[in-house]
mmCIF file with all atom_site columns, C-alpha atoms in Angstrom:
data_model
loop_
_atom_site.group_PDB
_atom_site.id
_atom_site.type_symbol
_atom_site.label_atom_id
_atom_site.label_alt_id
_atom_site.label_comp_id
_atom_site.label_asym_id
_atom_site.label_entity_id
_atom_site.label_seq_id
_atom_site.pdbx_PDB_ins_code
_atom_site.Cartn_x
_atom_site.Cartn_y
_atom_site.Cartn_z
_atom_site.occupancy
_atom_site.B_iso_or_equiv
_atom_site.pdbx_formal_charge
_atom_site.auth_seq_id
_atom_site.auth_comp_id
_atom_site.auth_asym_id
_atom_site.auth_atom_id
_atom_site.pdbx_PDB_model_num
ATOM 1   C CA . UNK A 1 1   ? -35.118 3.319   -18.937 1.00 87.00 ? 1   UNK A CA 1
ATOM 2   C CA . UNK A 1 2   ? -33.803 0.697   -16.504 1.00 92.00 ? 2   UNK A CA 1
ATOM 3   C CA . UNK A 1 3   ? -30.522 -1.038  -17.318 1.00 97.00 ? 3   UNK A CA 1
ATOM 4   C CA . UNK A 1 4   ? -28.997 -4.046  -15.570 1.00 98.00 ? 4   UNK A CA 1
ATOM 5   C CA . UNK A 1 5   ? -25.220 -3.868  -15.002 1.00 98.00 ? 5   UNK A CA 1
ATOM 6   C CA . UNK A 1 6   ? -23.363 -7.154  -14.462 1.00 98.00 ? 6   UNK A CA 1
ATOM 7   C CA . UNK A 1 7   ? -19.724 -8.070  -14.033 1.00 98.00 ? 7   UNK A CA 1
ATOM 8   C CA . UNK A 1 8   ? -17.473 -10.926 -13.047 1.00 97.00 ? 8   UNK A CA 1
ATOM 9   C CA . UNK A 1 9   ? -20.000 -13.745 -13.268 1.00 97.00 ? 9   UNK A CA 1
ATOM 10  C CA . UNK A 1 10  ? -17.177 -16.315 -13.576 1.00 96.00 ? 10  UNK A CA 1
ATOM 11  C CA . UNK A 1 11  ? -19.309 -19.245 -14.719 1.00 95.00 ? 11  UNK A CA 1
ATOM 12  C CA . UNK A 1 12  ? -22.358 -18.510 -12.576 1.00 96.00 ? 12  UNK A CA 1
ATOM 13  C CA . UNK A 1 13  ? -24.931 -18.350 -15.361 1.00 97.00 ? 13  UNK A CA 1
ATOM 14  C CA . UNK A 1 14  ? -27.471 -19.555 -12.793 1.00 97.00 ? 14  UNK A CA 1
ATOM 15  C CA . UNK A 1 15  ? -27.091 -16.232 -10.989 1.00 97.00 ? 15  UNK A CA 1
ATOM 16  C CA . UNK A 1 16  ? -27.534 -14.324 -14.252 1.00 97.00 ? 16  UNK A CA 1
ATOM 17  C CA . UNK A 1 17  ? -30.814 -16.195 -14.754 1.00 96.00 ? 17  UNK A CA 1
ATOM 18  C CA . UNK A 1 18  ? -31.905 -15.347 -11.200 1.00 96.00 ? 18  UNK A CA 1
ATOM 19  C CA . UNK A 1 19  ? -31.128 -11.625 -11.563 1.00 96.00 ? 19  UNK A CA 1
ATOM 20  C CA . UNK A 1 20  ? -32.917 -11.514 -14.909 1.00 95.00 ? 20  UNK A CA 1
ATOM 21  C CA . UNK A 1 21  ? -35.946 -13.183 -13.310 1.00 94.00 ? 21  UNK A CA 1
ATOM 22  C CA . UNK A 1 22  ? -35.998 -10.616 -10.519 1.00 93.00 ? 22  UNK A CA 1
ATOM 23  C CA . UNK A 1 23  ? -35.395 -7.510  -12.599 1.00 90.00 ? 23  UNK A CA 1
ATOM 24  C CA . UNK A 1 24  ? -36.898 -8.422  -15.997 1.00 83.00 ? 24  UNK A CA 1
ATOM 25  C CA . UNK A 1 25  ? -34.369 -6.045  -17.566 1.00 89.00 ? 25  UNK A CA 1
ATOM 26  C CA . UNK A 1 26  ? -34.577 -5.379  -21.292 1.00 94.00 ? 26  UNK A CA 1
ATOM 27  C CA . UNK A 1 27  ? -31.002 -4.018  -21.479 1.00 97.00 ? 27  UNK A CA 1
ATOM 28  C CA . UNK A 1 28  ? -27.873 -5.584  -19.948 1.00 98.00 ? 28  UNK A CA 1
ATOM 29  C CA . UNK A 1 29  ? -24.434 -4.006  -19.778 1.00 98.00 ? 29  UNK A CA 1
ATOM 30  C CA . UNK A 1 30  ? -21.816 -6.668  -19.065 1.00 98.00 ? 30  UNK A CA 1
ATOM 31  C CA . UNK A 1 31  ? -18.380 -5.620  -17.834 1.00 98.00 ? 31  UNK A CA 1
ATOM 32  C CA . UNK A 1 32  ? -16.431 -8.803  -18.506 1.00 96.00 ? 32  UNK A CA 1
ATOM 33  C CA . UNK A 1 33  ? -15.176 -12.031 -16.949 1.00 96.00 ? 33  UNK A CA 1
ATOM 34  C CA . UNK A 1 34  ? -17.969 -14.396 -17.860 1.00 95.00 ? 34  UNK A CA 1
ATOM 35  C CA . UNK A 1 35  ? -18.928 -13.608 -21.443 1.00 96.00 ? 35  UNK A CA 1
ATOM 36  C CA . UNK A 1 36  ? -20.162 -17.189 -21.936 1.00 95.00 ? 36  UNK A CA 1
ATOM 37  C CA . UNK A 1 37  ? -22.629 -16.688 -19.098 1.00 96.00 ? 37  UNK A CA 1
ATOM 38  C CA . UNK A 1 38  ? -24.433 -14.100 -21.227 1.00 96.00 ? 38  UNK A CA 1
ATOM 39  C CA . UNK A 1 39  ? -25.639 -16.926 -23.490 1.00 94.00 ? 39  UNK A CA 1
ATOM 40  C CA . UNK A 1 40  ? -28.502 -17.496 -21.019 1.00 95.00 ? 40  UNK A CA 1
ATOM 41  C CA . UNK A 1 41  ? -30.081 -14.119 -21.812 1.00 95.00 ? 41  UNK A CA 1
ATOM 42  C CA . UNK A 1 42  ? -33.464 -14.369 -23.484 1.00 89.00 ? 42  UNK A CA 1
ATOM 43  C CA . UNK A 1 43  ? -33.991 -13.298 -27.045 1.00 88.00 ? 43  UNK A CA 1
ATOM 44  C CA . UNK A 1 44  ? -35.014 -9.673  -27.121 1.00 91.00 ? 44  UNK A CA 1
ATOM 45  C CA . UNK A 1 45  ? -32.638 -8.575  -24.332 1.00 95.00 ? 45  UNK A CA 1
ATOM 46  C CA . UNK A 1 46  ? -30.236 -5.924  -25.607 1.00 96.00 ? 46  UNK A CA 1
ATOM 47  C CA . UNK A 1 47  ? -26.704 -6.894  -24.534 1.00 97.00 ? 47  UNK A CA 1
ATOM 48  C CA . UNK A 1 48  ? -23.681 -4.628  -24.684 1.00 97.00 ? 48  UNK A CA 1
ATOM 49  C CA . UNK A 1 49  ? -20.483 -6.165  -23.353 1.00 97.00 ? 49  UNK A CA 1
ATOM 50  C CA . UNK A 1 50  ? -16.777 -5.633  -22.900 1.00 98.00 ? 50  UNK A CA 1
ATOM 51  C CA . UNK A 1 51  ? -14.184 -8.372  -22.566 1.00 97.00 ? 51  UNK A CA 1
ATOM 52  C CA . UNK A 1 52  ? -12.410 -8.987  -19.269 1.00 96.00 ? 52  UNK A CA 1
ATOM 53  C CA . UNK A 1 53  ? -9.024  -10.468 -18.448 1.00 95.00 ? 53  UNK A CA 1
ATOM 54  C CA . UNK A 1 54  ? -10.566 -13.940 -17.924 1.00 94.00 ? 54  UNK A CA 1
ATOM 55  C CA . UNK A 1 55  ? -12.561 -13.955 -21.183 1.00 94.00 ? 55  UNK A CA 1
ATOM 56  C CA . UNK A 1 56  ? -10.412 -16.158 -23.392 1.00 88.00 ? 56  UNK A CA 1
ATOM 57  C CA . UNK A 1 57  ? -12.769 -16.114 -26.356 1.00 79.00 ? 57  UNK A CA 1
ATOM 58  C CA . UNK A 1 58  ? -14.742 -13.327 -27.941 1.00 73.00 ? 58  UNK A CA 1
ATOM 59  C CA . UNK A 1 59  ? -11.871 -11.517 -29.617 1.00 79.00 ? 59  UNK A CA 1
ATOM 60  C CA . UNK A 1 60  ? -14.504 -9.471  -31.453 1.00 90.00 ? 60  UNK A CA 1
ATOM 61  C CA . UNK A 1 61  ? -15.761 -8.071  -28.133 1.00 94.00 ? 61  UNK A CA 1
ATOM 62  C CA . UNK A 1 62  ? -13.951 -4.796  -27.290 1.00 96.00 ? 62  UNK A CA 1
ATOM 63  C CA . UNK A 1 63  ? -12.181 -4.102  -23.993 1.00 96.00 ? 63  UNK A CA 1
ATOM 64  C CA . UNK A 1 64  ? -13.826 -0.678  -23.787 1.00 98.00 ? 64  UNK A CA 1
ATOM 65  C CA . UNK A 1 65  ? -16.875 0.858   -25.372 1.00 98.00 ? 65  UNK A CA 1
ATOM 66  C CA . UNK A 1 66  ? -19.059 3.935   -25.135 1.00 98.00 ? 66  UNK A CA 1
ATOM 67  C CA . UNK A 1 67  ? -22.835 3.603   -25.274 1.00 97.00 ? 67  UNK A CA 1
ATOM 68  C CA . UNK A 1 68  ? -25.372 6.413   -25.484 1.00 96.00 ? 68  UNK A CA 1
ATOM 69  C CA . UNK A 1 69  ? -28.633 6.256   -23.562 1.00 95.00 ? 69  UNK A CA 1
ATOM 70  C CA . UNK A 1 70  ? -30.681 9.324   -24.301 1.00 92.00 ? 70  UNK A CA 1
ATOM 71  C CA . UNK A 1 71  ? -28.314 12.262  -23.825 1.00 94.00 ? 71  UNK A CA 1
ATOM 72  C CA . UNK A 1 72  ? -26.020 10.346  -21.465 1.00 96.00 ? 72  UNK A CA 1
ATOM 73  C CA . UNK A 1 73  ? -22.737 8.700   -22.446 1.00 97.00 ? 73  UNK A CA 1
ATOM 74  C CA . UNK A 1 74  ? -21.619 5.563   -20.624 1.00 98.00 ? 74  UNK A CA 1
ATOM 75  C CA . UNK A 1 75  ? -17.978 4.452   -20.733 1.00 98.00 ? 75  UNK A CA 1
ATOM 76  C CA . UNK A 1 76  ? -17.675 0.693   -20.157 1.00 98.00 ? 76  UNK A CA 1
ATOM 77  C CA . UNK A 1 77  ? -14.511 -1.225  -19.282 1.00 98.00 ? 77  UNK A CA 1
ATOM 78  C CA . UNK A 1 78  ? -13.598 -4.305  -17.320 1.00 98.00 ? 78  UNK A CA 1
ATOM 79  C CA . UNK A 1 79  ? -10.909 -2.169  -15.736 1.00 97.00 ? 79  UNK A CA 1
ATOM 80  C CA . UNK A 1 80  ? -7.869  -4.453  -15.714 1.00 97.00 ? 80  UNK A CA 1
ATOM 81  C CA . UNK A 1 81  ? -6.118  -2.351  -18.391 1.00 97.00 ? 81  UNK A CA 1
ATOM 82  C CA . UNK A 1 82  ? -6.633  0.711   -16.186 1.00 98.00 ? 82  UNK A CA 1
ATOM 83  C CA . UNK A 1 83  ? -5.394  -0.895  -12.965 1.00 97.00 ? 83  UNK A CA 1
ATOM 84  C CA . UNK A 1 84  ? -8.674  -0.390  -11.106 1.00 98.00 ? 84  UNK A CA 1
ATOM 85  C CA . UNK A 1 85  ? -7.636  -2.784  -8.346  1.00 96.00 ? 85  UNK A CA 1
ATOM 86  C CA . UNK A 1 86  ? -5.090  -0.139  -7.356  1.00 97.00 ? 86  UNK A CA 1
ATOM 87  C CA . UNK A 1 87  ? -7.219  2.937   -7.975  1.00 96.00 ? 87  UNK A CA 1
ATOM 88  C CA . UNK A 1 88  ? -9.737  4.416   -10.375 1.00 97.00 ? 88  UNK A CA 1
ATOM 89  C CA . UNK A 1 89  ? -7.698  7.382   -11.615 1.00 97.00 ? 89  UNK A CA 1
ATOM 90  C CA . UNK A 1 90  ? -6.710  6.009   -15.041 1.00 98.00 ? 90  UNK A CA 1
ATOM 91  C CA . UNK A 1 91  ? -10.249 4.757   -15.755 1.00 98.00 ? 91  UNK A CA 1
ATOM 92  C CA . UNK A 1 92  ? -11.743 8.104   -14.703 1.00 98.00 ? 92  UNK A CA 1
ATOM 93  C CA . UNK A 1 93  ? -9.346  9.964   -17.008 1.00 98.00 ? 93  UNK A CA 1
ATOM 94  C CA . UNK A 1 94  ? -10.271 7.635   -19.914 1.00 98.00 ? 94  UNK A CA 1
ATOM 95  C CA . UNK A 1 95  ? -13.985 8.157   -19.254 1.00 98.00 ? 95  UNK A CA 1
ATOM 96  C CA . UNK A 1 96  ? -13.515 11.934  -19.116 1.00 97.00 ? 96  UNK A CA 1
ATOM 97  C CA . UNK A 1 97  ? -11.570 11.843  -22.395 1.00 97.00 ? 97  UNK A CA 1
ATOM 98  C CA . UNK A 1 98  ? -14.551 10.000  -23.931 1.00 98.00 ? 98  UNK A CA 1
ATOM 99  C CA . UNK A 1 99  ? -16.865 12.770  -22.657 1.00 97.00 ? 99  UNK A CA 1
ATOM 100 C CA . UNK A 1 100 ? -18.736 10.197  -20.551 1.00 98.00 ? 100 UNK A CA 1
ATOM 101 C CA . UNK A 1 101 ? -21.326 10.934  -17.890 1.00 97.00 ? 101 UNK A CA 1
ATOM 102 C CA . UNK A 1 102 ? -20.957 7.473   -16.335 1.00 98.00 ? 102 UNK A CA 1
ATOM 103 C CA . UNK A 1 103 ? -17.931 5.224   -15.850 1.00 98.00 ? 103 UNK A CA 1
ATOM 104 C CA . UNK A 1 104 ? -18.751 1.517   -15.460 1.00 98.00 ? 104 UNK A CA 1
ATOM 105 C CA . UNK A 1 105 ? -16.047 -0.946  -14.519 1.00 98.00 ? 105 UNK A CA 1
ATOM 106 C CA . UNK A 1 106 ? -15.643 -4.397  -12.980 1.00 98.00 ? 106 UNK A CA 1
ATOM 107 C CA . UNK A 1 107 ? -12.578 -6.497  -12.075 1.00 97.00 ? 107 UNK A CA 1
ATOM 108 C CA . UNK A 1 108 ? -12.347 -5.551  -8.376  1.00 96.00 ? 108 UNK A CA 1
ATOM 109 C CA . UNK A 1 109 ? -15.394 -7.625  -7.314  1.00 96.00 ? 109 UNK A CA 1
ATOM 110 C CA . UNK A 1 110 ? -16.251 -4.763  -4.925  1.00 95.00 ? 110 UNK A CA 1
ATOM 111 C CA . UNK A 1 111 ? -19.358 -2.601  -5.359  1.00 96.00 ? 111 UNK A CA 1
ATOM 112 C CA . UNK A 1 112 ? -18.541 1.105   -5.770  1.00 97.00 ? 112 UNK A CA 1
ATOM 113 C CA . UNK A 1 113 ? -20.725 4.148   -6.305  1.00 98.00 ? 113 UNK A CA 1
ATOM 114 C CA . UNK A 1 114 ? -19.433 7.681   -6.156  1.00 96.00 ? 114 UNK A CA 1
ATOM 115 C CA . UNK A 1 115 ? -20.075 10.970  -7.855  1.00 96.00 ? 115 UNK A CA 1
ATOM 116 C CA . UNK A 1 116 ? -17.419 13.374  -9.059  1.00 97.00 ? 116 UNK A CA 1
ATOM 117 C CA . UNK A 1 117 ? -18.282 17.021  -9.690  1.00 97.00 ? 117 UNK A CA 1
ATOM 118 C CA . UNK A 1 118 ? -17.417 19.139  -12.692 1.00 97.00 ? 118 UNK A CA 1
ATOM 119 C CA . UNK A 1 119 ? -14.189 20.965  -11.911 1.00 96.00 ? 119 UNK A CA 1
ATOM 120 C CA . UNK A 1 120 ? -12.713 18.164  -9.789  1.00 96.00 ? 120 UNK A CA 1
ATOM 121 C CA . UNK A 1 121 ? -9.130  17.300  -10.649 1.00 96.00 ? 121 UNK A CA 1
ATOM 122 C CA . UNK A 1 122 ? -8.125  13.687  -11.241 1.00 95.00 ? 122 UNK A CA 1
ATOM 123 C CA . UNK A 1 123 ? -4.415  13.416  -11.944 1.00 93.00 ? 123 UNK A CA 1
ATOM 124 C CA . UNK A 1 124 ? -3.720  16.153  -14.489 1.00 94.00 ? 124 UNK A CA 1
ATOM 125 C CA . UNK A 1 125 ? -7.318  16.102  -15.760 1.00 95.00 ? 125 UNK A CA 1
ATOM 126 C CA . UNK A 1 126 ? -9.978  18.566  -14.656 1.00 96.00 ? 126 UNK A CA 1
ATOM 127 C CA . UNK A 1 127 ? -13.469 17.147  -15.178 1.00 97.00 ? 127 UNK A CA 1
ATOM 128 C CA . UNK A 1 128 ? -15.544 19.243  -17.548 1.00 97.00 ? 128 UNK A CA 1
ATOM 129 C CA . UNK A 1 129 ? -18.788 17.711  -16.316 1.00 96.00 ? 129 UNK A CA 1
ATOM 130 C CA . UNK A 1 130 ? -19.986 15.488  -13.454 1.00 97.00 ? 130 UNK A CA 1
ATOM 131 C CA . UNK A 1 131 ? -19.092 11.798  -13.613 1.00 97.00 ? 131 UNK A CA 1
ATOM 132 C CA . UNK A 1 132 ? -20.815 8.876   -11.924 1.00 98.00 ? 132 UNK A CA 1
ATOM 133 C CA . UNK A 1 133 ? -18.269 6.154   -11.078 1.00 98.00 ? 133 UNK A CA 1
ATOM 134 C CA . UNK A 1 134 ? -19.889 2.739   -10.681 1.00 98.00 ? 134 UNK A CA 1
ATOM 135 C CA . UNK A 1 135 ? -18.760 -0.845  -10.190 1.00 98.00 ? 135 UNK A CA 1
ATOM 136 C CA . UNK A 1 136 ? -21.555 -3.402  -9.720  1.00 98.00 ? 136 UNK A CA 1
ATOM 137 C CA . UNK A 1 137 ? -19.303 -5.783  -7.796  1.00 96.00 ? 137 UNK A CA 1
ATOM 138 C CA . UNK A 1 138 ? -19.323 -9.469  -8.702  1.00 97.00 ? 138 UNK A CA 1
ATOM 139 C CA . UNK A 1 139 ? -22.213 -11.760 -9.425  1.00 95.00 ? 139 UNK A CA 1
ATOM 140 C CA . UNK A 1 140 ? -19.899 -14.775 -9.526  1.00 91.00 ? 140 UNK A CA 1
ATOM 141 C CA . UNK A 1 141 ? -17.181 -14.389 -6.907  1.00 81.00 ? 141 UNK A CA 1
ATOM 142 C CA . UNK A 1 142 ? -18.038 -11.567 -4.518  1.00 78.00 ? 142 UNK A CA 1
ATOM 143 C CA . UNK A 1 143 ? -15.306 -10.036 -2.401  1.00 77.00 ? 143 UNK A CA 1
ATOM 144 C CA . UNK A 1 144 ? -16.750 -10.876 1.000   1.00 77.00 ? 144 UNK A CA 1
ATOM 145 C CA . UNK A 1 145 ? -20.499 -10.959 1.273   1.00 85.00 ? 145 UNK A CA 1
ATOM 146 C CA . UNK A 1 146 ? -23.235 -11.736 -1.196  1.00 93.00 ? 146 UNK A CA 1
ATOM 147 C CA . UNK A 1 147 ? -23.171 -11.637 -5.008  1.00 97.00 ? 147 UNK A CA 1
ATOM 148 C CA . UNK A 1 148 ? -23.991 -8.141  -6.265  1.00 97.00 ? 148 UNK A CA 1
ATOM 149 C CA . UNK A 1 149 ? -25.239 -6.476  -9.438  1.00 97.00 ? 149 UNK A CA 1
ATOM 150 C CA . UNK A 1 150 ? -26.079 -2.954  -10.484 1.00 98.00 ? 150 UNK A CA 1
ATOM 151 C CA . UNK A 1 151 ? -28.894 -1.010  -12.052 1.00 97.00 ? 151 UNK A CA 1
ATOM 152 C CA . UNK A 1 152 ? -28.880 2.271   -13.916 1.00 96.00 ? 152 UNK A CA 1
ATOM 153 C CA . UNK A 1 153 ? -32.063 4.254   -14.285 1.00 95.00 ? 153 UNK A CA 1
ATOM 154 C CA . UNK A 1 154 ? -31.740 6.788   -17.077 1.00 93.00 ? 154 UNK A CA 1
ATOM 155 C CA . UNK A 1 155 ? -34.269 9.605   -17.315 1.00 91.00 ? 155 UNK A CA 1
ATOM 156 C CA . UNK A 1 156 ? -34.364 13.199  -18.517 1.00 89.00 ? 156 UNK A CA 1
ATOM 157 C CA . UNK A 1 157 ? -33.095 14.554  -15.213 1.00 87.00 ? 157 UNK A CA 1
ATOM 158 C CA . UNK A 1 158 ? -30.096 12.248  -14.862 1.00 90.00 ? 158 UNK A CA 1
ATOM 159 C CA . UNK A 1 159 ? -28.750 8.775   -14.225 1.00 93.00 ? 159 UNK A CA 1
ATOM 160 C CA . UNK A 1 160 ? -29.403 6.976   -10.949 1.00 94.00 ? 160 UNK A CA 1
ATOM 161 C CA . UNK A 1 161 ? -27.094 4.058   -10.101 1.00 96.00 ? 161 UNK A CA 1
ATOM 162 C CA . UNK A 1 162 ? -27.793 1.501   -7.388  1.00 97.00 ? 162 UNK A CA 1
ATOM 163 C CA . UNK A 1 163 ? -26.665 -1.921  -6.187  1.00 97.00 ? 163 UNK A CA 1
ATOM 164 C CA . UNK A 1 164 ? -28.634 -5.071  -5.548  1.00 96.00 ? 164 UNK A CA 1
ATOM 165 C CA . UNK A 1 165 ? -27.606 -8.404  -4.078  1.00 93.00 ? 165 UNK A CA 1
ATOM 166 C CA . UNK A 1 166 ? -28.700 -11.999 -4.368  1.00 91.00 ? 166 UNK A CA 1
#
């Protein structure tokens, strides 16, 4: 299963359309700051979203959520409530508490991909299982460079995360 991961579109629905054209994704995980831009998704696309600090409508959209894809749990957050611009520790601890296999966050506008091993200590928390930490960057206002997005490929043997750019 291939999943498109978007964040921080900030009014650039045109870029959402372009990424959808290129990837033809059937599932989109949106990490906030541009909820209105998701209105351009075609009928039949499964959307799961969290609200960001610049999403001033959509009070019914949560700030965090956990989604299951096969046997893998994905913890989604925009990240502003966890201070991700200053470090990932609080978001990692929240994802571990949710028994997640993958942490997805936005807010920083910088693409990130790293893998933490079971047994690693983050703050006072020791990870019970591996955790993929992933930020797709920003499709709307990239931090230096081109607009970026992410993809997750979920299969029986694991979750593969990667970045793409427009």
